[in-house]
mmCIF file of C-alpha atoms and ligand atoms in Angstrom:
data_model
loop_
_atom_site.group_PDB
_atom_site.id
_atom_site.type_symbol
_atom_site.label_atom_id
_atom_site.label_comp_id
_atom_site.label_asym_id
_atom_site.label_seq_id
_atom_site.Cartn_x
_atom_site.Cartn_y
_atom_site.Cartn_z
ATOM 1 C CA UNK V 1 -22.179 -22.938 2.679
ATOM 2 C CA UNK V 2 -22.302 -19.727 1.022
ATOM 3 C CA UNK V 3 -20.693 -18.391 -2.059
ATOM 4 C CA UNK V 4 -19.197 -14.934 -1.786
ATOM 5 C CA UNK V 5 -17.125 -12.049 -3.380
ATOM 6 C CA UNK V 6 -15.143 -9.824 -2.079
ATOM 7 C CA UNK V 7 -13.820 -6.468 -3.490
ATOM 8 C CA UNK V 8 -11.852 -3.666 -1.778
ATOM 9 C CA UNK V 9 -11.292 0.176 -1.987
ATOM 10 C CA UNK V 10 -8.380 1.682 -1.218
ATOM 11 C CA UNK V 11 -4.412 0.977 -0.545
ATOM 12 C CA UNK V 12 -2.514 -2.281 -0.083
ATOM 13 C CA UNK V 13 -3.722 -2.868 3.607
ATOM 14 C CA UNK V 14 -7.402 -2.439 2.604
ATOM 15 C CA UNK V 15 -6.348 -5.174 0.099
ATOM 16 C CA UNK V 16 -4.941 -7.639 2.379
ATOM 17 C CA UNK V 17 -7.677 -6.804 5.180
ATOM 18 C CA UNK V 18 -10.123 -8.119 2.202
ATOM 19 C CA UNK V 19 -7.984 -11.063 1.419
ATOM 20 C CA UNK V 20 -7.666 -11.852 5.279
ATOM 21 C CA UNK V 21 -11.612 -12.102 5.441
ATOM 22 C CA UNK V 22 -11.662 -13.887 2.222
ATOM 23 C CA UNK V 23 -9.309 -16.565 3.467
ATOM 24 C CA UNK V 24 -11.403 -17.049 6.465
ATOM 25 C CA UNK V 25 -14.455 -17.741 4.641
ATOM 26 C CA UNK V 26 -12.623 -20.309 2.128
ATOM 27 C CA UNK V 27 -11.062 -21.956 5.274
ATOM 28 C CA UNK V 28 -14.800 -22.006 6.621
ATOM 29 C CA UNK V 29 -15.618 -24.020 3.436
ATOM 30 C CA UNK V 30 -17.590 -21.438 1.754
ATOM 31 C CA UNK V 31 -17.052 -20.789 -2.011
ATOM 32 C CA UNK V 32 -15.794 -17.694 -4.103
ATOM 33 C CA UNK V 33 -17.705 -16.756 -7.097
ATOM 34 C CA UNK V 34 -17.493 -13.699 -8.954
ATOM 35 C CA UNK V 35 -20.774 -12.416 -10.413
ATOM 36 C CA UNK V 36 -23.610 -14.016 -8.653
ATOM 37 C CA UNK V 37 -22.603 -14.988 -4.973
ATOM 38 C CA UNK V 38 -24.970 -15.058 -2.147
ATOM 39 C CA UNK V 39 -22.898 -12.507 0.101
ATOM 40 C CA UNK V 40 -20.530 -9.740 -0.813
ATOM 41 C CA UNK V 41 -17.829 -8.223 1.674
ATOM 42 C CA UNK V 42 -17.014 -4.405 0.604
ATOM 43 C CA UNK V 43 -13.655 -3.554 2.294
ATOM 44 C CA UNK V 44 -13.867 0.208 2.204
ATOM 45 C CA UNK V 45 -11.558 3.244 2.271
ATOM 46 C CA UNK V 46 -11.949 6.828 3.710
ATOM 47 C CA UNK V 47 -8.994 8.501 2.856
ATOM 48 C CA UNK V 48 -10.523 11.103 1.157
ATOM 49 C CA UNK V 49 -14.498 11.889 0.525
ATOM 50 C CA UNK V 50 -13.972 10.765 -2.929
ATOM 51 C CA UNK V 51 -13.030 7.398 -1.531
ATOM 52 C CA UNK V 52 -15.671 7.027 0.863
ATOM 53 C CA UNK V 53 -18.646 8.188 -1.679
ATOM 54 C CA UNK V 54 -17.305 5.186 -3.921
ATOM 55 C CA UNK V 55 -17.051 3.156 -1.074
ATOM 56 C CA UNK V 56 -20.685 3.881 -0.451
ATOM 57 C CA UNK V 57 -21.658 3.089 -4.081
ATOM 58 C CA UNK V 58 -19.719 -0.220 -4.064
ATOM 59 C CA UNK V 59 -21.920 -1.283 -1.242
ATOM 60 C CA UNK V 60 -25.064 0.353 -2.807
ATOM 61 C CA UNK V 61 -24.098 -1.620 -6.236
ATOM 62 C CA UNK V 62 -23.469 -5.054 -4.280
ATOM 63 C CA UNK V 63 -26.886 -4.540 -2.185
ATOM 64 C CA UNK V 64 -28.727 -4.878 -5.370
ATOM 65 C CA UNK V 65 -27.114 -8.235 -6.442
ATOM 66 C CA UNK V 66 -26.384 -10.240 -3.670
ATOM 67 C CA UNK V 67 -28.574 -11.377 -0.685
ATOM 68 C CA UNK V 68 -25.993 -10.017 2.080
ATOM 69 C CA UNK V 69 -23.165 -7.409 1.904
ATOM 70 C CA UNK V 70 -21.185 -7.081 4.639
ATOM 71 C CA UNK V 71 -19.096 -3.366 4.604
ATOM 72 C CA UNK V 72 -15.872 -3.632 6.352
ATOM 73 C CA UNK V 73 -12.505 -1.340 6.883
ATOM 74 C CA UNK V 74 -11.807 1.952 7.347
ATOM 75 C CA UNK V 75 -14.792 3.659 5.767
ATOM 76 C CA UNK V 76 -17.013 1.349 8.169
ATOM 77 C CA UNK V 77 -14.942 2.437 11.459
ATOM 78 C CA UNK V 78 -14.983 6.109 10.394
ATOM 79 C CA UNK V 79 -17.301 8.461 12.750
ATOM 80 C CA UNK V 80 -20.473 9.049 11.363
ATOM 81 C CA UNK V 81 -23.286 7.686 9.752
ATOM 82 C CA UNK V 82 -21.671 6.913 6.304
ATOM 83 C CA UNK V 83 -23.412 3.993 5.221
ATOM 84 C CA UNK V 84 -26.711 4.881 6.542
ATOM 85 C CA UNK V 85 -29.938 4.599 4.426
ATOM 86 C CA UNK V 86 -28.577 1.614 2.495
ATOM 87 C CA UNK V 87 -30.997 -1.394 1.984
ATOM 88 C CA UNK V 88 -31.564 -3.571 5.031
ATOM 89 C CA UNK V 89 -29.534 -6.260 3.486
ATOM 90 C CA UNK V 90 -26.146 -4.156 4.363
ATOM 91 C CA UNK V 91 -24.697 -5.131 7.614
ATOM 92 C CA UNK V 92 -21.925 -2.500 8.522
ATOM 93 C CA UNK V 93 -19.212 -4.333 10.561
ATOM 94 C CA UNK V 94 -17.320 -1.628 12.968
ATOM 95 C CA UNK V 95 -14.400 -3.874 14.025
ATOM 96 C CA UNK V 96 -10.459 -3.460 14.092
ATOM 97 C CA UNK V 97 -9.088 -5.317 11.045
ATOM 98 C CA UNK V 98 -8.006 -8.459 13.261
ATOM 99 C CA UNK V 99 -11.806 -8.806 14.391
ATOM 100 C CA UNK V 100 -13.245 -8.479 10.791
ATOM 101 C CA UNK V 101 -12.711 -11.983 9.520
ATOM 102 C CA UNK V 102 -14.300 -13.851 12.667
ATOM 103 C CA UNK V 103 -17.074 -11.378 12.852
ATOM 104 C CA UNK V 104 -17.912 -11.596 9.133
ATOM 105 C CA UNK V 105 -17.391 -15.852 9.817
ATOM 106 C CA UNK V 106 -19.469 -16.114 12.738
ATOM 107 C CA UNK V 107 -22.466 -14.068 11.248
ATOM 108 C CA UNK V 108 -22.205 -16.708 8.331
ATOM 109 C CA UNK V 109 -21.369 -19.917 9.842
ATOM 110 C CA UNK V 110 -18.420 -22.230 9.143
ATOM 111 C CA UNK V 111 -18.546 -25.392 7.393
ATOM 112 C CA UNK V 112 -15.569 -26.567 9.255
ATOM 113 C CA UNK V 113 -11.876 -26.239 7.622
ATOM 114 C CA UNK V 114 -12.232 -27.724 4.178
ATOM 115 C CA UNK V 115 -9.447 -25.458 2.386
ATOM 116 C CA UNK V 116 -7.131 -23.944 5.145
ATOM 117 C CA UNK V 117 -4.591 -23.055 2.970
ATOM 118 C CA UNK V 118 -6.051 -21.190 -0.026
ATOM 119 C CA UNK V 119 -3.745 -19.418 -2.359
ATOM 120 C CA UNK V 120 -4.695 -15.893 -2.798
ATOM 121 C CA UNK V 121 -2.792 -14.419 -5.557
ATOM 122 C CA UNK V 122 -0.020 -15.881 -8.168
ATOM 123 C CA UNK V 123 2.851 -14.017 -7.956
ATOM 124 C CA UNK V 124 2.849 -12.052 -4.930
ATOM 125 C CA UNK V 125 1.731 -12.277 -1.622
ATOM 126 C CA UNK V 126 1.031 -9.321 1.094
ATOM 127 C CA UNK V 127 2.124 -10.370 4.516
ATOM 128 C CA UNK V 128 0.974 -8.128 7.299
ATOM 129 C CA UNK V 129 3.542 -7.191 9.599
ATOM 130 C CA UNK V 130 2.036 -4.547 11.451
ATOM 131 C CA UNK V 131 -1.117 -2.694 11.647
ATOM 132 C CA UNK V 132 -2.703 0.815 13.159
ATOM 133 C CA UNK V 133 -0.437 4.296 13.969
ATOM 134 C CA UNK V 134 0.110 5.999 17.081
ATOM 135 C CA UNK V 135 1.366 8.764 15.176
ATOM 136 C CA UNK V 136 -0.789 11.663 15.101
ATOM 137 C CA UNK V 137 -0.666 13.618 11.846
ATOM 138 C CA UNK V 138 -3.301 16.598 11.978
ATOM 139 C CA UNK V 139 -4.937 15.544 8.919
ATOM 140 C CA UNK V 140 -4.787 11.531 9.432
ATOM 141 C CA UNK V 141 -7.794 9.583 10.291
ATOM 142 C CA UNK V 142 -6.047 6.252 10.522
ATOM 143 C CA UNK V 143 -5.194 5.952 14.180
ATOM 144 C CA UNK V 144 -8.953 6.914 14.575
ATOM 145 C CA UNK V 145 -10.139 4.104 12.448
ATOM 146 C CA UNK V 146 -7.662 1.460 12.685
ATOM 147 C CA UNK V 147 -6.199 2.205 16.330
ATOM 148 C CA UNK V 148 -2.611 2.614 17.664
ATOM 149 C CA UNK V 149 0.387 0.510 16.516
ATOM 150 C CA UNK V 150 0.677 -3.164 17.102
ATOM 151 C CA UNK V 151 2.630 -5.740 15.425
ATOM 152 C CA UNK V 152 2.502 -9.449 14.725
ATOM 153 C CA UNK V 153 5.299 -11.732 16.306
ATOM 154 C CA UNK V 154 7.968 -12.160 14.065
ATOM 155 C CA UNK V 155 7.497 -15.559 14.490
ATOM 156 C CA UNK V 156 4.147 -15.635 13.070
ATOM 157 C CA UNK V 157 5.142 -13.339 10.211
ATOM 158 C CA UNK V 158 8.436 -15.374 9.333
ATOM 159 C CA UNK V 159 6.098 -18.557 9.519
ATOM 160 C CA UNK V 160 3.360 -17.084 7.172
ATOM 161 C CA UNK V 161 6.431 -15.777 4.524
ATOM 162 C CA UNK V 162 7.530 -19.416 4.491
ATOM 163 C CA UNK V 163 3.998 -20.454 4.042
ATOM 164 C CA UNK V 164 3.434 -18.466 0.866
ATOM 165 C CA UNK V 165 6.546 -19.226 -0.765
ATOM 166 C CA UNK V 166 6.131 -22.925 -0.411
ATOM 167 C CA UNK V 167 2.453 -22.206 -1.785
ATOM 168 C CA UNK V 168 4.371 -20.966 -5.099
ATOM 169 C CA UNK V 169 4.326 -17.078 -4.441
ATOM 170 C CA UNK V 170 7.486 -15.874 -5.365
ATOM 171 C CA UNK V 171 7.441 -12.253 -4.590
ATOM 172 C CA UNK V 172 6.402 -11.156 -0.491
ATOM 173 C CA UNK V 173 5.292 -7.751 0.570
ATOM 174 C CA UNK V 174 5.751 -6.876 3.902
ATOM 175 C CA UNK V 175 2.622 -4.698 4.475
ATOM 176 C CA UNK V 176 1.359 -2.541 7.162
ATOM 177 C CA UNK V 177 0.251 1.194 8.178
ATOM 178 C CA UNK V 178 3.335 2.215 9.554
ATOM 179 C CA UNK V 179 5.571 -0.585 8.973
ATOM 180 C CA UNK V 180 8.807 1.299 10.747
ATOM 181 C CA UNK V 181 6.836 0.830 14.134
ATOM 182 C CA UNK V 182 7.073 -3.056 13.730
ATOM 183 C CA UNK V 183 8.494 -4.627 17.018
ATOM 184 C CA UNK V 184 8.628 -7.991 18.486
ATOM 185 C CA UNK V 185 10.126 -6.807 21.891
ATOM 186 C CA UNK V 186 9.552 -10.111 23.312
ATOM 187 C CA UNK V 187 12.160 -12.039 20.580
ATOM 188 C CA UNK V 188 14.081 -8.707 19.846
ATOM 189 C CA UNK V 189 13.360 -8.202 15.999
ATOM 190 C CA UNK V 190 13.207 -4.547 14.469
ATOM 191 C CA UNK V 191 12.042 -4.301 10.871
ATOM 192 C CA UNK V 192 15.412 -4.294 9.989
ATOM 193 C CA UNK V 193 16.058 -7.811 11.442
ATOM 194 C CA UNK V 194 12.843 -9.272 10.144
ATOM 195 C CA UNK V 195 13.906 -7.944 6.529
ATOM 196 C CA UNK V 196 16.923 -9.751 6.741
ATOM 197 C CA UNK V 197 15.798 -13.023 8.226
ATOM 198 C CA UNK V 198 12.113 -13.199 5.755
ATOM 199 C CA UNK V 199 14.707 -12.059 2.977
ATOM 200 C CA UNK V 200 16.649 -15.385 3.360
ATOM 201 C CA UNK V 201 13.568 -17.659 3.113
ATOM 202 C CA UNK V 202 14.398 -20.483 0.762
ATOM 203 C CA UNK V 203 12.852 -20.160 -2.271
ATOM 204 C CA UNK V 204 11.841 -16.532 -2.161
ATOM 205 C CA UNK V 205 12.568 -14.453 -5.502
ATOM 206 C CA UNK V 206 11.611 -10.932 -4.270
ATOM 207 C CA UNK V 207 11.103 -9.042 -1.055
ATOM 208 C CA UNK V 208 9.638 -5.507 -0.821
ATOM 209 C CA UNK V 209 8.120 -3.061 1.765
ATOM 210 C CA UNK V 210 5.097 -1.777 1.060
ATOM 211 C CA UNK V 211 6.088 1.843 2.280
ATOM 212 C CA UNK V 212 7.839 3.513 5.147
ATOM 213 C CA UNK V 213 7.881 6.610 6.797
ATOM 214 C CA UNK V 214 11.379 8.832 6.329
ATOM 215 C CA UNK V 215 11.889 8.742 9.848
ATOM 216 C CA UNK V 216 12.327 5.169 9.887
ATOM 217 C CA UNK V 217 14.608 5.174 6.903
ATOM 218 C CA UNK V 218 18.046 4.509 9.178
ATOM 219 C CA UNK V 219 21.301 3.078 8.798
ATOM 220 C CA UNK V 220 20.323 -0.103 10.264
ATOM 221 C CA UNK V 221 16.991 -0.514 7.930
ATOM 222 C CA UNK V 222 18.979 0.804 4.811
ATOM 223 C CA UNK V 223 22.186 -1.988 5.579
ATOM 224 C CA UNK V 224 19.664 -4.402 5.864
ATOM 225 C CA UNK V 225 17.850 -3.506 2.434
ATOM 226 C CA UNK V 226 21.257 -3.323 0.826
ATOM 227 C CA UNK V 227 22.523 -6.828 2.382
ATOM 228 C CA UNK V 228 19.541 -8.688 1.588
ATOM 229 C CA UNK V 229 19.912 -10.024 -1.964
ATOM 230 C CA UNK V 230 16.416 -10.626 -2.564
ATOM 231 C CA UNK V 231 15.441 -7.191 -1.335
ATOM 232 C CA UNK V 232 13.766 -5.383 -4.413
ATOM 233 C CA UNK V 233 15.776 -1.702 -5.133
ATOM 234 C CA UNK V 234 12.446 0.104 -4.388
ATOM 235 C CA UNK V 235 11.158 2.220 -1.368
ATOM 236 C CA UNK V 236 8.003 3.783 -1.413
ATOM 237 C CA UNK V 237 8.407 6.814 1.200
ATOM 238 C CA UNK V 238 5.796 9.178 1.715
ATOM 239 C CA UNK V 239 6.189 13.095 1.519
ATOM 240 C CA UNK V 240 2.823 14.727 1.660
ATOM 241 C CA UNK V 241 4.600 18.240 1.031
ATOM 242 C CA UNK V 242 8.208 19.461 0.400
ATOM 243 C CA UNK V 243 7.504 22.732 2.157
ATOM 244 C CA UNK V 244 8.427 22.875 5.820
ATOM 245 C CA UNK V 245 5.460 25.225 7.034
ATOM 246 C CA UNK V 246 2.928 22.580 5.192
ATOM 247 C CA UNK V 247 4.740 19.557 6.788
ATOM 248 C CA UNK V 248 4.474 21.375 10.469
ATOM 249 C CA UNK V 249 0.709 22.411 9.999
ATOM 250 C CA UNK V 250 0.614 18.572 8.976
ATOM 251 C CA UNK V 251 2.167 17.468 12.166
ATOM 252 C CA UNK V 252 4.822 15.370 10.182
ATOM 253 C CA UNK V 253 7.546 15.229 12.496
ATOM 254 C CA UNK V 254 10.403 15.901 9.608
ATOM 255 C CA UNK V 255 11.369 18.745 7.367
ATOM 256 C CA UNK V 256 12.154 18.707 3.788
ATOM 257 C CA UNK V 257 15.738 18.745 4.592
ATOM 258 C CA UNK V 258 15.796 15.598 6.451
ATOM 259 C CA UNK V 259 13.919 13.668 3.968
ATOM 260 C CA UNK V 260 16.041 14.623 1.195
ATOM 261 C CA UNK V 261 19.355 13.389 3.487
ATOM 262 C CA UNK V 262 17.980 10.327 4.459
ATOM 263 C CA UNK V 263 17.519 9.103 0.711
ATOM 264 C CA UNK V 264 20.603 10.805 -0.360
ATOM 265 C CA UNK V 265 22.444 7.311 -0.158
ATOM 266 C CA UNK V 266 19.961 5.650 -1.961
ATOM 267 C CA UNK V 267 20.792 6.653 -5.716
ATOM 268 C CA UNK V 268 20.437 3.345 -7.018
ATOM 269 C CA UNK V 269 16.820 2.709 -5.686
ATOM 270 C CA UNK V 270 13.461 3.503 -7.426
ATOM 271 C CA UNK V 271 11.919 6.034 -5.165
ATOM 272 C CA UNK V 272 8.190 6.517 -5.136
ATOM 273 C CA UNK V 273 6.057 8.394 -2.386
ATOM 274 C CA UNK V 274 2.344 10.011 -1.549
ATOM 275 C CA UNK V 275 1.969 13.368 -1.868
ATOM 276 C CA UNK V 276 -1.073 15.365 -0.854
ATOM 277 C CA UNK V 277 -2.273 18.616 -2.762
ATOM 278 C CA UNK V 278 -4.396 21.327 -1.236
ATOM 279 C CA UNK V 279 -3.124 21.000 2.443
ATOM 280 C CA UNK V 280 -4.729 23.958 4.216
ATOM 281 C CA UNK V 281 -1.520 25.954 4.480
ATOM 282 C CA UNK V 282 -0.110 25.350 1.141
ATOM 283 C CA UNK V 283 0.000 28.194 -1.125
ATOM 284 C CA UNK V 284 1.800 28.441 -4.337
ATOM 285 C CA UNK V 285 5.395 28.842 -3.071
ATOM 286 C CA UNK V 286 4.980 25.912 -0.488
ATOM 287 C CA UNK V 287 3.750 23.573 -3.541
ATOM 288 C CA UNK V 288 6.404 24.829 -5.703
ATOM 289 C CA UNK V 289 8.830 23.350 -2.845
ATOM 290 C CA UNK V 290 6.953 20.279 -3.013
ATOM 291 C CA UNK V 291 7.682 20.263 -6.871
ATOM 292 C CA UNK V 292 11.357 20.812 -6.098
ATOM 293 C CA UNK V 293 11.675 18.219 -3.156
ATOM 294 C CA UNK V 294 9.957 15.427 -5.340
ATOM 295 C CA UNK V 295 12.563 16.338 -8.354
ATOM 296 C CA UNK V 296 15.424 16.707 -5.845
ATOM 297 C CA UNK V 297 14.727 13.287 -4.139
ATOM 298 C CA UNK V 298 14.727 11.563 -7.520
ATOM 299 C CA UNK V 299 11.044 10.192 -6.922
ATOM 300 C CA UNK V 300 9.476 8.739 -9.611
ATOM 301 C CA UNK V 301 6.003 7.116 -8.971
ATOM 302 C CA UNK V 302 3.960 9.446 -7.170
ATOM 303 C CA UNK V 303 0.291 9.022 -5.451
ATOM 304 C CA UNK V 304 -1.280 12.458 -5.715
ATOM 305 C CA UNK V 305 -4.301 13.088 -3.022
ATOM 306 C CA UNK V 306 -6.334 16.201 -3.335
ATOM 307 C CA UNK V 307 -6.501 17.017 0.619
ATOM 308 C CA UNK V 308 -9.932 16.255 1.766
ATOM 309 C CA UNK V 309 -10.793 16.891 5.601
ATOM 310 C CA UNK V 310 -11.773 13.934 7.669
ATOM 311 C CA UNK V 311 -14.426 13.696 10.451
ATOM 312 C CA UNK V 312 -12.556 13.525 13.999
ATOM 313 C CA UNK V 313 -9.287 15.325 12.724
ATOM 314 C CA UNK V 314 -7.458 18.325 14.029
ATOM 315 C CA UNK V 315 -7.516 19.932 10.721
ATOM 316 C CA UNK V 316 -11.455 18.719 10.165
ATOM 317 C CA UNK V 317 -12.794 22.137 9.681
ATOM 318 C CA UNK V 318 -10.316 23.617 7.814
ATOM 319 C CA UNK V 319 -10.115 23.324 3.991
ATOM 320 C CA UNK V 320 -9.521 26.800 2.170
ATOM 321 C CA UNK V 321 -7.834 26.066 -0.873
ATOM 322 C CA UNK V 322 -10.594 25.551 -3.867
ATOM 323 C CA UNK V 323 -11.023 22.423 -5.490
ATOM 324 C CA UNK V 324 -9.909 23.696 -8.999
ATOM 325 C CA UNK V 325 -6.472 24.800 -7.437
ATOM 326 C CA UNK V 326 -5.801 21.169 -5.833
ATOM 327 C CA UNK V 327 -6.819 19.760 -9.133
ATOM 328 C CA UNK V 328 -4.542 22.070 -10.733
ATOM 329 C CA UNK V 329 -1.975 21.025 -8.786
ATOM 330 C CA UNK V 330 -2.537 17.772 -8.589
ATOM 331 C CA UNK V 331 -2.008 17.653 -12.403
ATOM 332 C CA UNK V 332 1.301 19.306 -12.185
ATOM 333 C CA UNK V 333 2.360 16.950 -9.904
ATOM 334 C CA UNK V 334 1.211 13.864 -12.038
ATOM 335 C CA UNK V 335 2.836 15.082 -15.191
ATOM 336 C CA UNK V 336 5.966 15.814 -13.434
ATOM 337 C CA UNK V 337 5.998 12.138 -11.792
ATOM 338 C CA UNK V 338 5.091 11.225 -15.918
ATOM 339 C CA UNK V 339 8.350 12.741 -16.743
ATOM 340 C CA UNK V 340 10.272 11.115 -13.904
ATOM 341 C CA UNK V 341 9.072 7.969 -14.736
ATOM 342 C CA UNK V 342 10.023 8.245 -18.568
ATOM 343 C CA UNK V 343 13.766 9.370 -17.532
ATOM 344 C CA UNK V 344 13.982 6.769 -14.935
ATOM 345 C CA UNK V 345 13.166 3.930 -17.781
ATOM 346 C CA UNK V 346 15.014 5.577 -20.178
ATOM 347 C CA UNK V 347 18.182 5.244 -17.899
ATOM 348 C CA UNK V 348 18.008 1.703 -18.384
ATOM 349 C CA UNK V 349 18.204 1.788 -21.936
ATOM 350 C CA UNK V 350 20.737 -1.008 -23.268
ATOM 351 C CA UNK V 351 21.054 -2.426 -19.446
ATOM 352 C CA UNK V 352 19.886 -5.751 -18.113
ATOM 353 C CA UNK V 353 17.355 -6.433 -15.780
ATOM 354 C CA UNK V 354 15.683 -9.373 -14.117
ATOM 355 C CA UNK V 355 12.008 -8.969 -14.220
ATOM 356 C CA UNK V 356 9.264 -11.188 -12.616
ATOM 357 C CA UNK V 357 6.193 -11.469 -14.936
ATOM 358 C CA UNK V 358 3.153 -10.916 -12.760
ATOM 359 C CA UNK V 359 0.208 -10.579 -15.991
ATOM 360 C CA UNK V 360 -0.065 -11.525 -19.256
ATOM 361 C CA UNK V 361 2.731 -9.246 -21.206
ATOM 362 C CA UNK V 362 3.883 -7.135 -18.026
ATOM 363 C CA UNK V 363 6.018 -7.574 -14.949
ATOM 364 C CA UNK V 364 8.219 -5.572 -12.740
ATOM 365 C CA UNK V 365 12.328 -5.519 -12.874
ATOM 366 C CA UNK V 366 14.393 -5.414 -9.787
ATOM 367 C CA UNK V 367 13.503 -1.792 -8.736
ATOM 368 C CA UNK V 368 10.102 -1.922 -9.274
ATOM 369 C CA UNK V 369 10.012 -0.605 -12.791
ATOM 370 C CA UNK V 370 7.425 -1.981 -14.907
ATOM 371 C CA UNK V 371 8.351 -3.930 -18.016
ATOM 372 C CA UNK V 372 6.459 -5.048 -21.308
ATOM 373 C CA UNK V 373 7.721 -8.301 -21.916
ATOM 374 C CA UNK V 374 6.519 -11.649 -23.341
ATOM 375 C CA UNK V 375 6.627 -14.669 -20.751
ATOM 376 C CA UNK V 376 4.544 -17.000 -18.340
ATOM 377 C CA UNK V 377 3.117 -15.121 -15.456
ATOM 378 C CA UNK V 378 5.238 -16.246 -12.445
ATOM 379 C CA UNK V 379 8.542 -16.700 -14.521
ATOM 380 C CA UNK V 380 11.753 -14.203 -13.855
ATOM 381 C CA UNK V 381 13.379 -13.763 -16.963
ATOM 382 C CA UNK V 382 16.563 -11.705 -17.718
ATOM 383 C CA UNK V 383 16.240 -9.169 -20.194
ATOM 384 C CA UNK V 384 17.477 -5.906 -21.604
ATOM 385 C CA UNK V 385 15.925 -2.886 -22.302
ATOM 386 C CA UNK V 386 15.109 -2.073 -25.923
ATOM 387 C CA UNK V 387 12.836 1.098 -25.551
ATOM 388 C CA UNK V 388 10.635 2.888 -23.548
ATOM 389 C CA UNK V 389 6.792 3.847 -23.920
ATOM 390 C CA UNK V 390 4.426 5.421 -21.587
ATOM 391 C CA UNK V 391 3.666 1.950 -20.253
ATOM 392 C CA UNK V 392 6.999 1.063 -19.148
ATOM 393 C CA UNK V 393 10.334 -0.868 -20.653
ATOM 394 C CA UNK V 394 10.042 -2.636 -23.594
ATOM 395 C CA UNK V 395 12.334 -6.017 -23.111
ATOM 396 C CA UNK V 396 14.455 -6.808 -26.603
HETATM 397 S S1 SF4 P 1 -0.277 9.926 7.969
HETATM 398 FE FE1 SF4 P 1 0.498 9.807 10.039
HETATM 399 S S2 SF4 P 1 -0.917 9.136 11.286
HETATM 400 FE FE2 SF4 P 1 -1.594 8.547 9.350
HETATM 401 S S3 SF4 P 1 -1.123 6.561 8.967
HETATM 402 FE FE3 SF4 P 1 0.612 8.050 8.277
HETATM 403 S S4 SF4 P 1 2.305 8.448 10.285
HETATM 404 FE FE4 SF4 P 1 0.028 7.570 10.760
#
């Protein structure tokens, strides 16, 4: 038996990959222990140079305090020797996400299935429905490090949703790299059908999508989201840029107008997005278009990434926008996002909501707006908005 701890850097998919390793090691009889475990798993991210360098630092730190460190995830699979020069107790696992848990488990050795139903988080569970991406946005390294799109079977997903709900999770987040690519052709499932059926799971309180590309926000999906009572009124729809020239240079396959049109009917949803600043062809005029589209689409929370060329991509050698300009544009966007969040939260003053408490003193309302309130973690509470702070909506 080994003791282990698992950490991750990056997005929800990285979190989920780390959880898959964790679940597999628990099932094999290993024991999770924070702080002084024998083994560390560091699931890495390579979305920017900064993410990669933080991943490397995390692996180096873990190597000082653990007998063995497994470096897994997107950073490990990125071309080049990004983890070279680390101590000899660091093992870089270059495997697809589906193969990583078994690879780490085989290396550690199993004790037998002594705990095959580990409950992973308290309130919400992330359920992967799809992995990889077969689009080829010019800047993106995901298809290179995670492979092309592939879906789990609808049956496996729905069984996992039932299992997580039976374990006591109240919220399920359907997660993947490009969720709209989910297909189970053999059983005739699209994402819309999967949402409807997962949403009907007995005992489930709330269902969300981790994110969805704008080209997949179609009538069928919107109807499924609207007609499934457990679905949260929230969508995370990557924008990346609001300028058509930049979108074309990125290879994103939609225009700013399409983005706005497809979200127009979702006025009662809380819409959030990812945006890249400082892409090679982004000048001040193009950036102003991004600020405008963010406003017109009524986006609230933005995840802003400074452009960072990734090896192996079409724009790998192109990075003309100075770091200071990226920083300044990022700050302007974040500020606009902060104001939009506050406005959105203020629009709720005096109104009611149902909040799922996910941490002491905090929770999320029906459209995934943050609330500050008292309540037991895991409780669903009917509340009324009394005030707004920079942190969220204060319950009366
Ligand atoms: S940015 Fe483009 S290539 Fe990368 S994961 Fe998203 S859709 Fe796929």
